[in-house]
Short mmCIF file of C-alpha atoms in Angstrom, two decimals:
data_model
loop_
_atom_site.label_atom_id
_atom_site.label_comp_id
_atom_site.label_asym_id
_atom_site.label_seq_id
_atom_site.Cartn_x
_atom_site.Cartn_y
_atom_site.Cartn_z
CA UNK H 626 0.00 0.00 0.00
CA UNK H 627 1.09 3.42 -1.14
CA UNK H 628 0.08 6.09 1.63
CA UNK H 629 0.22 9.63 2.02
CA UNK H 630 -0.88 12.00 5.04
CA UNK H 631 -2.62 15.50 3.89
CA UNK H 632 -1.02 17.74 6.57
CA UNK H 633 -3.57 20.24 7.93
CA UNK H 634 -3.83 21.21 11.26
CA UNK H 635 -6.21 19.49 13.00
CA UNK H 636 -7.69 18.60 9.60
CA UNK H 637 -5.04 16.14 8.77
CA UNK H 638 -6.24 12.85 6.73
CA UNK H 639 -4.53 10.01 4.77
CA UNK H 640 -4.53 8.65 1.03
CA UNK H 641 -4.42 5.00 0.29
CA UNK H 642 -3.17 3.74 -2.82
CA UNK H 643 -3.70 -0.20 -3.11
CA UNK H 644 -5.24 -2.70 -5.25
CA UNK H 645 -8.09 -4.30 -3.90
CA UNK H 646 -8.79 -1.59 -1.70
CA UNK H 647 -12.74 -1.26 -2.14
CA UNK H 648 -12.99 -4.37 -0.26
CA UNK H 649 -10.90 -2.93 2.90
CA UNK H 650 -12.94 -0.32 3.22
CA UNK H 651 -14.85 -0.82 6.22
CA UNK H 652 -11.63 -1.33 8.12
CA UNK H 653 -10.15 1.83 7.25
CA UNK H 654 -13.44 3.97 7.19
CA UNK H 655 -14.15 1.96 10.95
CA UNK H 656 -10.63 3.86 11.99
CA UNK H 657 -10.92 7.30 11.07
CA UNK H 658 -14.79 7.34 12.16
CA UNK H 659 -15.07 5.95 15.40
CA UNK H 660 -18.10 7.46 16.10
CA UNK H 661 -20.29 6.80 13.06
CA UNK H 662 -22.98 4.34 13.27
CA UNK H 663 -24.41 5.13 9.82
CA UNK H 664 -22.71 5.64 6.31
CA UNK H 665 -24.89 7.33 3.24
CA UNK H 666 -23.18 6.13 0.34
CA UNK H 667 -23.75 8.03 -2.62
CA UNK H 668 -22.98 6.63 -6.14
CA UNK H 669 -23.67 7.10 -9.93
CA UNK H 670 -25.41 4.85 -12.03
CA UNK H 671 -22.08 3.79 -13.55
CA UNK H 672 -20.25 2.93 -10.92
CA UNK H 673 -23.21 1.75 -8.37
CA UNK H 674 -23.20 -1.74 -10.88
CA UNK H 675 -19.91 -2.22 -10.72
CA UNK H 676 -18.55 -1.42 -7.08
CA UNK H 677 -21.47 -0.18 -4.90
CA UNK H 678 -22.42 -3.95 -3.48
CA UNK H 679 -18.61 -4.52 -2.64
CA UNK H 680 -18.28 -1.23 -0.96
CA UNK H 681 -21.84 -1.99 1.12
CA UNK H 682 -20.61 -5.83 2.17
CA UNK H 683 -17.44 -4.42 3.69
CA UNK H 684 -19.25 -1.40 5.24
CA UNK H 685 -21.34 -3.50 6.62
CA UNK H 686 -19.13 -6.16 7.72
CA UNK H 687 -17.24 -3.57 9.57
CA UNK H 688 -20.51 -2.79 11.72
CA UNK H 689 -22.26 0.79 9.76
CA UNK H 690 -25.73 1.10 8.97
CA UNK H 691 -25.10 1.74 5.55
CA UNK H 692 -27.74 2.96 2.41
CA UNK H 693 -26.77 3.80 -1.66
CA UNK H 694 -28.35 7.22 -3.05
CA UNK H 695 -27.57 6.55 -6.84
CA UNK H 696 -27.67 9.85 -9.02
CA UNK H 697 -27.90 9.81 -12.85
CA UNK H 698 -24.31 9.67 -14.51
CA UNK H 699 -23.01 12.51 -15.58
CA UNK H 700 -22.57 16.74 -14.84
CA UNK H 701 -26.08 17.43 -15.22
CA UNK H 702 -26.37 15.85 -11.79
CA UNK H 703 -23.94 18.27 -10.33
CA UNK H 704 -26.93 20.73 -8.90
CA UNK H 705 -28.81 22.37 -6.73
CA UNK H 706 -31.76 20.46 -6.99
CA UNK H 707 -29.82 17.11 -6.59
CA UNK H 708 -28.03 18.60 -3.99
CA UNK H 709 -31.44 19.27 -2.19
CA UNK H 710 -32.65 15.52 -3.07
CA UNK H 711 -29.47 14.26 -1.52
CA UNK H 712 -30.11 16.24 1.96
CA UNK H 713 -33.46 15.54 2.18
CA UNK H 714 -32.67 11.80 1.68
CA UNK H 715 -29.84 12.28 4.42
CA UNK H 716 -32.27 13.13 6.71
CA UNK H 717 -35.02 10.22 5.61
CA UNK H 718 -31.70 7.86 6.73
CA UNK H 719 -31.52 9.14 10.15
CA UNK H 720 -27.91 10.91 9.44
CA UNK H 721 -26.94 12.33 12.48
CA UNK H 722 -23.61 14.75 13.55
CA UNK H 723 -21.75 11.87 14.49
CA UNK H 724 -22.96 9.99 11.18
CA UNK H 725 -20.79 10.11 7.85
CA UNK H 726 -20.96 10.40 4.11
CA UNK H 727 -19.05 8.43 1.49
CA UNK H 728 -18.68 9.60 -2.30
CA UNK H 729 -18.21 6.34 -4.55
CA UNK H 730 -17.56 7.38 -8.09
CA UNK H 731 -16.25 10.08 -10.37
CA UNK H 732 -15.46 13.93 -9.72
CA UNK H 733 -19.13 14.50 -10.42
CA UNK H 734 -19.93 12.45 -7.20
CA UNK H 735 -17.26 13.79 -4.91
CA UNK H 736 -18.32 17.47 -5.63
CA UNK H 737 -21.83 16.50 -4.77
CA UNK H 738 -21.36 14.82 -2.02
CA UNK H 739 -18.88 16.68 -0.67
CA UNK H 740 -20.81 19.62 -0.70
CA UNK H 741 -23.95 17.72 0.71
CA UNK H 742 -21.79 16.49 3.97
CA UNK H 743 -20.06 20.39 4.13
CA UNK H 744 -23.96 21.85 4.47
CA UNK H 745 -25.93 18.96 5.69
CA UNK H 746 -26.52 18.81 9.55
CA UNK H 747 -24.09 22.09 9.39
CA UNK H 748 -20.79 19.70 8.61
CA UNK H 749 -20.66 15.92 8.93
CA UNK H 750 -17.79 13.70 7.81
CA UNK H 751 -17.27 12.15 4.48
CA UNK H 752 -14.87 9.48 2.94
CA UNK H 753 -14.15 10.32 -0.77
CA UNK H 754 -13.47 6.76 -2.68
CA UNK H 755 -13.12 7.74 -6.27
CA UNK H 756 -13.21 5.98 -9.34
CA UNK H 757 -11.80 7.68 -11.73
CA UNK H 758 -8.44 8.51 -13.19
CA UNK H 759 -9.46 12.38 -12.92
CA UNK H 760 -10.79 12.27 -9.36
CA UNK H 761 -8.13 10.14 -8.05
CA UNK H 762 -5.58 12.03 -9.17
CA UNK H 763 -6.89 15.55 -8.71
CA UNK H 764 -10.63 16.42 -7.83
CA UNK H 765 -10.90 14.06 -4.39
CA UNK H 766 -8.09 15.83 -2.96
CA UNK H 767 -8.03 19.00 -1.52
CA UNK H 768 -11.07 19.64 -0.35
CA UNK H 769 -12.81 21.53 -2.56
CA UNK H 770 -16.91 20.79 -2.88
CA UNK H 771 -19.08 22.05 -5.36
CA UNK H 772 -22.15 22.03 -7.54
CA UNK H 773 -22.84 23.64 -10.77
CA UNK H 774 -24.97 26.95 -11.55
CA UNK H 775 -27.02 27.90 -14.52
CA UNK H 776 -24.24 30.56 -14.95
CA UNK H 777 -21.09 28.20 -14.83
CA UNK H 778 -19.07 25.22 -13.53
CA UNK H 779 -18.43 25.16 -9.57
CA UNK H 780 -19.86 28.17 -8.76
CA UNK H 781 -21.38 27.24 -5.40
CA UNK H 782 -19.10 25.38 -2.99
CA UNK H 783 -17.13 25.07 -0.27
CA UNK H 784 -13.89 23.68 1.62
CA UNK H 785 -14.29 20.82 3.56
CA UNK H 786 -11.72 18.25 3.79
CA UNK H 787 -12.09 14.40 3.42
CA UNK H 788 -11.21 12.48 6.87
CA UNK H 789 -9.98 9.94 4.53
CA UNK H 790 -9.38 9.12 0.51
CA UNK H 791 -9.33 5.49 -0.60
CA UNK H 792 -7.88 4.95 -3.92
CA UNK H 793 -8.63 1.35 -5.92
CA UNK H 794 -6.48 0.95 -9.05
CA UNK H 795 -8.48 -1.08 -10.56
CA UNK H 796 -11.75 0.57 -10.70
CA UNK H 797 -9.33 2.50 -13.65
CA UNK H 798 -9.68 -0.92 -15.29
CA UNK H 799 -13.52 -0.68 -16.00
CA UNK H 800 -13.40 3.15 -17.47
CA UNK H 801 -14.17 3.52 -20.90
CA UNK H 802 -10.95 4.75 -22.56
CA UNK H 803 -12.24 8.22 -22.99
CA UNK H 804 -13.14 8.89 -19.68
CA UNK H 805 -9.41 7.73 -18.89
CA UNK H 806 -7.74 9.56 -21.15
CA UNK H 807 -9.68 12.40 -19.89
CA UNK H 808 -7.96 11.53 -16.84
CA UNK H 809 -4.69 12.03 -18.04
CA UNK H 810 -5.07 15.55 -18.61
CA UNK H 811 -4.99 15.97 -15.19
CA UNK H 812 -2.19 14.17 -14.83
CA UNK H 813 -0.28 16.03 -17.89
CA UNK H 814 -1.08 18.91 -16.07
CA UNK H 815 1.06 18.02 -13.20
CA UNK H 816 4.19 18.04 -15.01
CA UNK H 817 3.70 20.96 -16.97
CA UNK H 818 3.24 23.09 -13.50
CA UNK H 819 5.66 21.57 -10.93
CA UNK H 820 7.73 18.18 -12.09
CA UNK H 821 9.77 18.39 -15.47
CA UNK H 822 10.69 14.80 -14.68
CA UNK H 823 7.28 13.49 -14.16
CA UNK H 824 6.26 14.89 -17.56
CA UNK H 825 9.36 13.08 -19.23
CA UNK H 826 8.04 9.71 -17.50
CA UNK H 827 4.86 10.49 -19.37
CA UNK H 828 6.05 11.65 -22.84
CA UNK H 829 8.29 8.04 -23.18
CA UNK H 830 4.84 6.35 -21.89
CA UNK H 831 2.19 7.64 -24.46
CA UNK H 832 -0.30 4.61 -24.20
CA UNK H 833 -3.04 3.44 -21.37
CA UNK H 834 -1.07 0.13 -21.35
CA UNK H 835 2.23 1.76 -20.38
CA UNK H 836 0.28 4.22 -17.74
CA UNK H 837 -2.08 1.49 -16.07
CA UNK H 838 1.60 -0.79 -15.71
CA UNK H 839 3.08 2.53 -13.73
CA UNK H 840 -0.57 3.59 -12.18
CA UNK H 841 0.43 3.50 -8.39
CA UNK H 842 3.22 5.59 -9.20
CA UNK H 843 1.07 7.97 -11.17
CA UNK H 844 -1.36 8.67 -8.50
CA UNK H 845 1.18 8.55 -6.09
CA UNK H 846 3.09 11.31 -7.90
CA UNK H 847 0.13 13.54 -8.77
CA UNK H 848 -1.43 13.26 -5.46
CA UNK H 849 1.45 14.09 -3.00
CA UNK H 850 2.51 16.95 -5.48
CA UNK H 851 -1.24 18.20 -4.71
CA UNK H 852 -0.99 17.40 -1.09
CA UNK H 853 2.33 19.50 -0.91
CA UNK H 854 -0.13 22.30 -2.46
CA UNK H 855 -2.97 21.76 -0.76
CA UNK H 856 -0.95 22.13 2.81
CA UNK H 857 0.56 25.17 1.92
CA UNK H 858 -2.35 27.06 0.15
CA UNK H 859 -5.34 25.13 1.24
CA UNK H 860 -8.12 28.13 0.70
CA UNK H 861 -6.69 28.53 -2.98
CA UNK H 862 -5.41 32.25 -2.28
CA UNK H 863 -1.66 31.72 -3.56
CA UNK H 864 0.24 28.85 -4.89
CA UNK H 865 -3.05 26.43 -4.88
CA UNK H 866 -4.02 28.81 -8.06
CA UNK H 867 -0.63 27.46 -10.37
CA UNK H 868 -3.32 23.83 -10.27
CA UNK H 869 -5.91 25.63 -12.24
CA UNK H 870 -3.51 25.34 -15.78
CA UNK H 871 -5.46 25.42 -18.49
CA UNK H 872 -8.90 25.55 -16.23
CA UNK H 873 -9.09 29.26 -17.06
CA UNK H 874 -9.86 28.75 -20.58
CA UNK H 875 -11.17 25.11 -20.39
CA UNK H 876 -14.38 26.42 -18.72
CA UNK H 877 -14.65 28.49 -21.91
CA UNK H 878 -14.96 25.17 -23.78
CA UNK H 879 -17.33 23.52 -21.88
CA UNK H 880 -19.28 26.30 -22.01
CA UNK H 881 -18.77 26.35 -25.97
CA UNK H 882 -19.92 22.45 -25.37
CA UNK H 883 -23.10 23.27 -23.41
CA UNK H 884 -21.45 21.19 -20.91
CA UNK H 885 -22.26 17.99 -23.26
CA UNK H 886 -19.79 18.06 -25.81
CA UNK H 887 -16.11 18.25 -24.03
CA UNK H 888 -15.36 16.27 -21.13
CA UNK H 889 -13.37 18.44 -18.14
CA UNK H 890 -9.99 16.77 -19.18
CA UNK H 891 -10.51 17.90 -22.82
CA UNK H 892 -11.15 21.31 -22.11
CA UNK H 893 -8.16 21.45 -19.86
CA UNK H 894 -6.17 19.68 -22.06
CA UNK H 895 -7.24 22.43 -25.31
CA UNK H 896 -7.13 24.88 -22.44
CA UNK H 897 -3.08 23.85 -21.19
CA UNK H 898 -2.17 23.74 -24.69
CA UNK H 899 -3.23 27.44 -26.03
CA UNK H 900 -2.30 28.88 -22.15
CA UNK H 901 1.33 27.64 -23.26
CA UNK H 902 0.83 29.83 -26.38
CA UNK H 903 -0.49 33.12 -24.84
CA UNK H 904 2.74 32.37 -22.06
CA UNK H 905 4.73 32.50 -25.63
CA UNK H 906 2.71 35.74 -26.99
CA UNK H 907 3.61 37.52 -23.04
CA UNK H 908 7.54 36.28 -23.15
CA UNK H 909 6.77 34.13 -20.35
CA UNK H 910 6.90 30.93 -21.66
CA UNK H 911 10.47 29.51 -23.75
CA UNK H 912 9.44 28.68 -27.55
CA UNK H 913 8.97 24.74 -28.16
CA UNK H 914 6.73 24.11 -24.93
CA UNK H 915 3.68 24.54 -26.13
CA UNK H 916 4.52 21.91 -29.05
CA UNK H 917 5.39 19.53 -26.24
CA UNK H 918 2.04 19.75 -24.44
CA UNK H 919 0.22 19.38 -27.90
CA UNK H 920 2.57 16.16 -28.84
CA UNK H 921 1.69 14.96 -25.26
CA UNK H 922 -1.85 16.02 -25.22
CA UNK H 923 -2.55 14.33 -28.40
CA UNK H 924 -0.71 10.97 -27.80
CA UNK H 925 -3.53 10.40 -25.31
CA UNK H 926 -6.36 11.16 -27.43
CA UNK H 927 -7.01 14.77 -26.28
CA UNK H 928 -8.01 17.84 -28.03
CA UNK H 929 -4.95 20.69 -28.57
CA UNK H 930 -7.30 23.37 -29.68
CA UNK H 931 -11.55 23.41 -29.35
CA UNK H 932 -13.83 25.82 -31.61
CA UNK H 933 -15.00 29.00 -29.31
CA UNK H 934 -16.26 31.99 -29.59
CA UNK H 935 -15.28 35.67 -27.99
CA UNK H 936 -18.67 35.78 -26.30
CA UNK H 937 -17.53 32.09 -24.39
CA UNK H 938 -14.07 33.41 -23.79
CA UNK H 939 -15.47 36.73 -22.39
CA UNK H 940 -17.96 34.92 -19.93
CA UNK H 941 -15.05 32.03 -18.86
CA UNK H 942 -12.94 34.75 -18.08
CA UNK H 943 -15.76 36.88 -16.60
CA UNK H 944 -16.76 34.20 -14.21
CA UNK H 945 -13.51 32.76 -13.33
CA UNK H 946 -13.04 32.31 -9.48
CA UNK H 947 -9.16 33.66 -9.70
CA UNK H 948 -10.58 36.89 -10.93
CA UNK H 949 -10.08 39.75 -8.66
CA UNK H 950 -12.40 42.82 -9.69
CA UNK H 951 -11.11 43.98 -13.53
CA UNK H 952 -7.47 41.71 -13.24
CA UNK H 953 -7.21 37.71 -13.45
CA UNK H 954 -4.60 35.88 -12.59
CA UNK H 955 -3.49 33.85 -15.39
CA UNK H 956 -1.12 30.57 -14.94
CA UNK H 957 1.45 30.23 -17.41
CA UNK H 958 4.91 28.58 -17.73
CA UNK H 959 8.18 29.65 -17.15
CA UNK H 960 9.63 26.31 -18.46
CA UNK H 961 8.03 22.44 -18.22
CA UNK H 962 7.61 21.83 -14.51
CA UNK H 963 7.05 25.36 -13.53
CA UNK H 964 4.13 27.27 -13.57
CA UNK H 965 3.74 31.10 -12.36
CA UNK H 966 0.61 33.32 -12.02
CA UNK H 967 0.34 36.63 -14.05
CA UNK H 968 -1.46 38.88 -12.99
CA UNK H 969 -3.37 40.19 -15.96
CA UNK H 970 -6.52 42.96 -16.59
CA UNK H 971 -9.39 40.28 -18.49
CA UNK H 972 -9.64 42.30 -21.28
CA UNK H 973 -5.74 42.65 -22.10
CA UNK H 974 -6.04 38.36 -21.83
CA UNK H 975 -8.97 38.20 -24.14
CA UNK H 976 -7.32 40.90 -26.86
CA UNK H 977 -4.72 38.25 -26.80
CA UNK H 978 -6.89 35.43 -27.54
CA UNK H 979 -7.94 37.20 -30.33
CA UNK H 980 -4.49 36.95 -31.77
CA UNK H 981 -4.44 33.59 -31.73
#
């Protein structure tokens, strides 16, 4: 087992990296919630076929009252209304203080949930046990909890940290190859902002084989470079921001996409790959890089560049939560494996998207 502690005072909570780990989950949920006599499980109805009875029979075994609230599949689930459904089945459970939450599934599932446990009851606990490539690497660490508004992405949420992240390799097994490679954006994006070396392991590795033989070292990587984040900057004020790469202008996609057409990790992956050329356009970022995050990007199957309008751009930009009245702060490169924010006014940054 691969393990790593997420430092925050009095906040502190561990990652587990292991194969087979959905069935040891009981044990390790019985540890870190001593208290609980119920677990809500929540679930999609992707993953609830595949996982959710394993998940229940070792809950169970390990002594919680547990039930599984299966949402549709997907970002449309990511609301308010869902997010109202979800309390007001919390409460039809009996889910009390001392009571905890468990998100089984994809990034769409932690965000819910997340937020559910973060408001529900005023704060209970929750376990995050993702599925994913893209939420074990990235979205079910750190904290942040969200659900979706009619007027963008994650624009009601909150911080409220996991008291414990179980991740199972080979749930990675059963995702469709897009969703995985959608995953890997996420991990790309690692490199690009704070390992040089990790983004060489992935350019000599450009296949799912090759990743899924290396996969405990890949989360392991991308998730203790995010917990070294995450413990400095945990309210996203300062060096937190350099893990929004490419997010800036990926929003603008799937807004382009009424959310339908481009997964997240292809709109961050478009998004990483023309941020590398406006770093060019500033003098920021050293000619060459941005043809190395488009070779990499598209060895995995991801888009370098998505059709958008001005109008998206403007709104993406408008919206974004780095903004600070008329200024964003932009997150460029320097050089592979380090990222730096720019301070920028929005209109200067969309006059240079114009350009491009």
């Amino acid at each position: 087992m691969k393990k790593l502690t997420v430092d925050l005072p009095g906040r502190a909570y561990d990652i587990l990296i292991e194969r087979s780990l959905l069935d040891q989950a009981g044990a390790h949920c019985k540890t870190v919630l001593p208290k609980a006599r119920k677990l809500f499980i929540v679930t999609d109805s992707n993953v609830g076929p595949l996982y959710g009875q394993r998940v229940l029979d070792s809950l169970s075994g390990a002594g919680f009252q547990t039930t599984l609230y299966t949402i549709p599949a997907g970002e449309q689930s990511k609301n308010p209304a869902q997010l109202a459904e979800l309390w007001e089945s919390m409460m039809a459970f009996g889910l009390t203080r001392t009571d905890a939450v468990a998100a089984l599934g994809g990034g769409v599932v932690g965000d819910l949930t997340g937020f559910a446990a973060a408001t529900v009851l005023r704060g209970v606990d929750f376990v995050q046990i993702p599925t994913t490539l893209l939420a074990q690497v990235d979205s079910s660490v750190g904290g942040k909890v969200a659900v979706d508004l009619s007027a963008g992405k994650n624009l009601a949420g909150a911080f409220w940290q996991p008291k414990l992240v179980l991740m199972d390799p080979e749930t990675l097994n059963t995702l469709p190859l897009p969703t995985f490679m959608e995953g890997m954006a996420e991990v790309i994006k690692y490199g690009c902002i704070l390992n040089s070396v990790f983004f060489r392991f992935l350019e000599i590795r450009p296949s799912r084989r090759q990743i899924m033989e290396e996969i405990e070292h890949v989360l392991y990587v991308c998730c203790n470079l995010k917990r070294s984040v995450v413990v400095e900057d945990e309210r996203d004020t300062g060096l937190r921001m350099l893990l929004n790469f490419g997010h800036t202008l990926g929003h603008a996609y799937e807004l382009a996409g009424h959310y339908t057409e481009w997964s997240h990790g292809e709109a961050v992956a478009a998004g990483m790959c023309v941020a590398a050329q406006l770093g060019v356009r500033l003098g920021v970022t050293p000619a060459g890089v941005p043809e190395r995050i488009a070779d990499i990007c598209a060895s995995f199957g991801l888009p370098t560049a998505i059709s958008c309008t001005m109008e998206d751009y403007a709104a993406a930009v408008g919206l974004d939560k780095k903004g600070a009245g008329a200024d964003i702060s932009l997150i460029l490169l320097e050089q592979i494996g380090n990222a730096v924010p720019r301070k920028l006014p929005k209109n200067d940054v969309l006059d240079l998207i114009s350009t491009l």
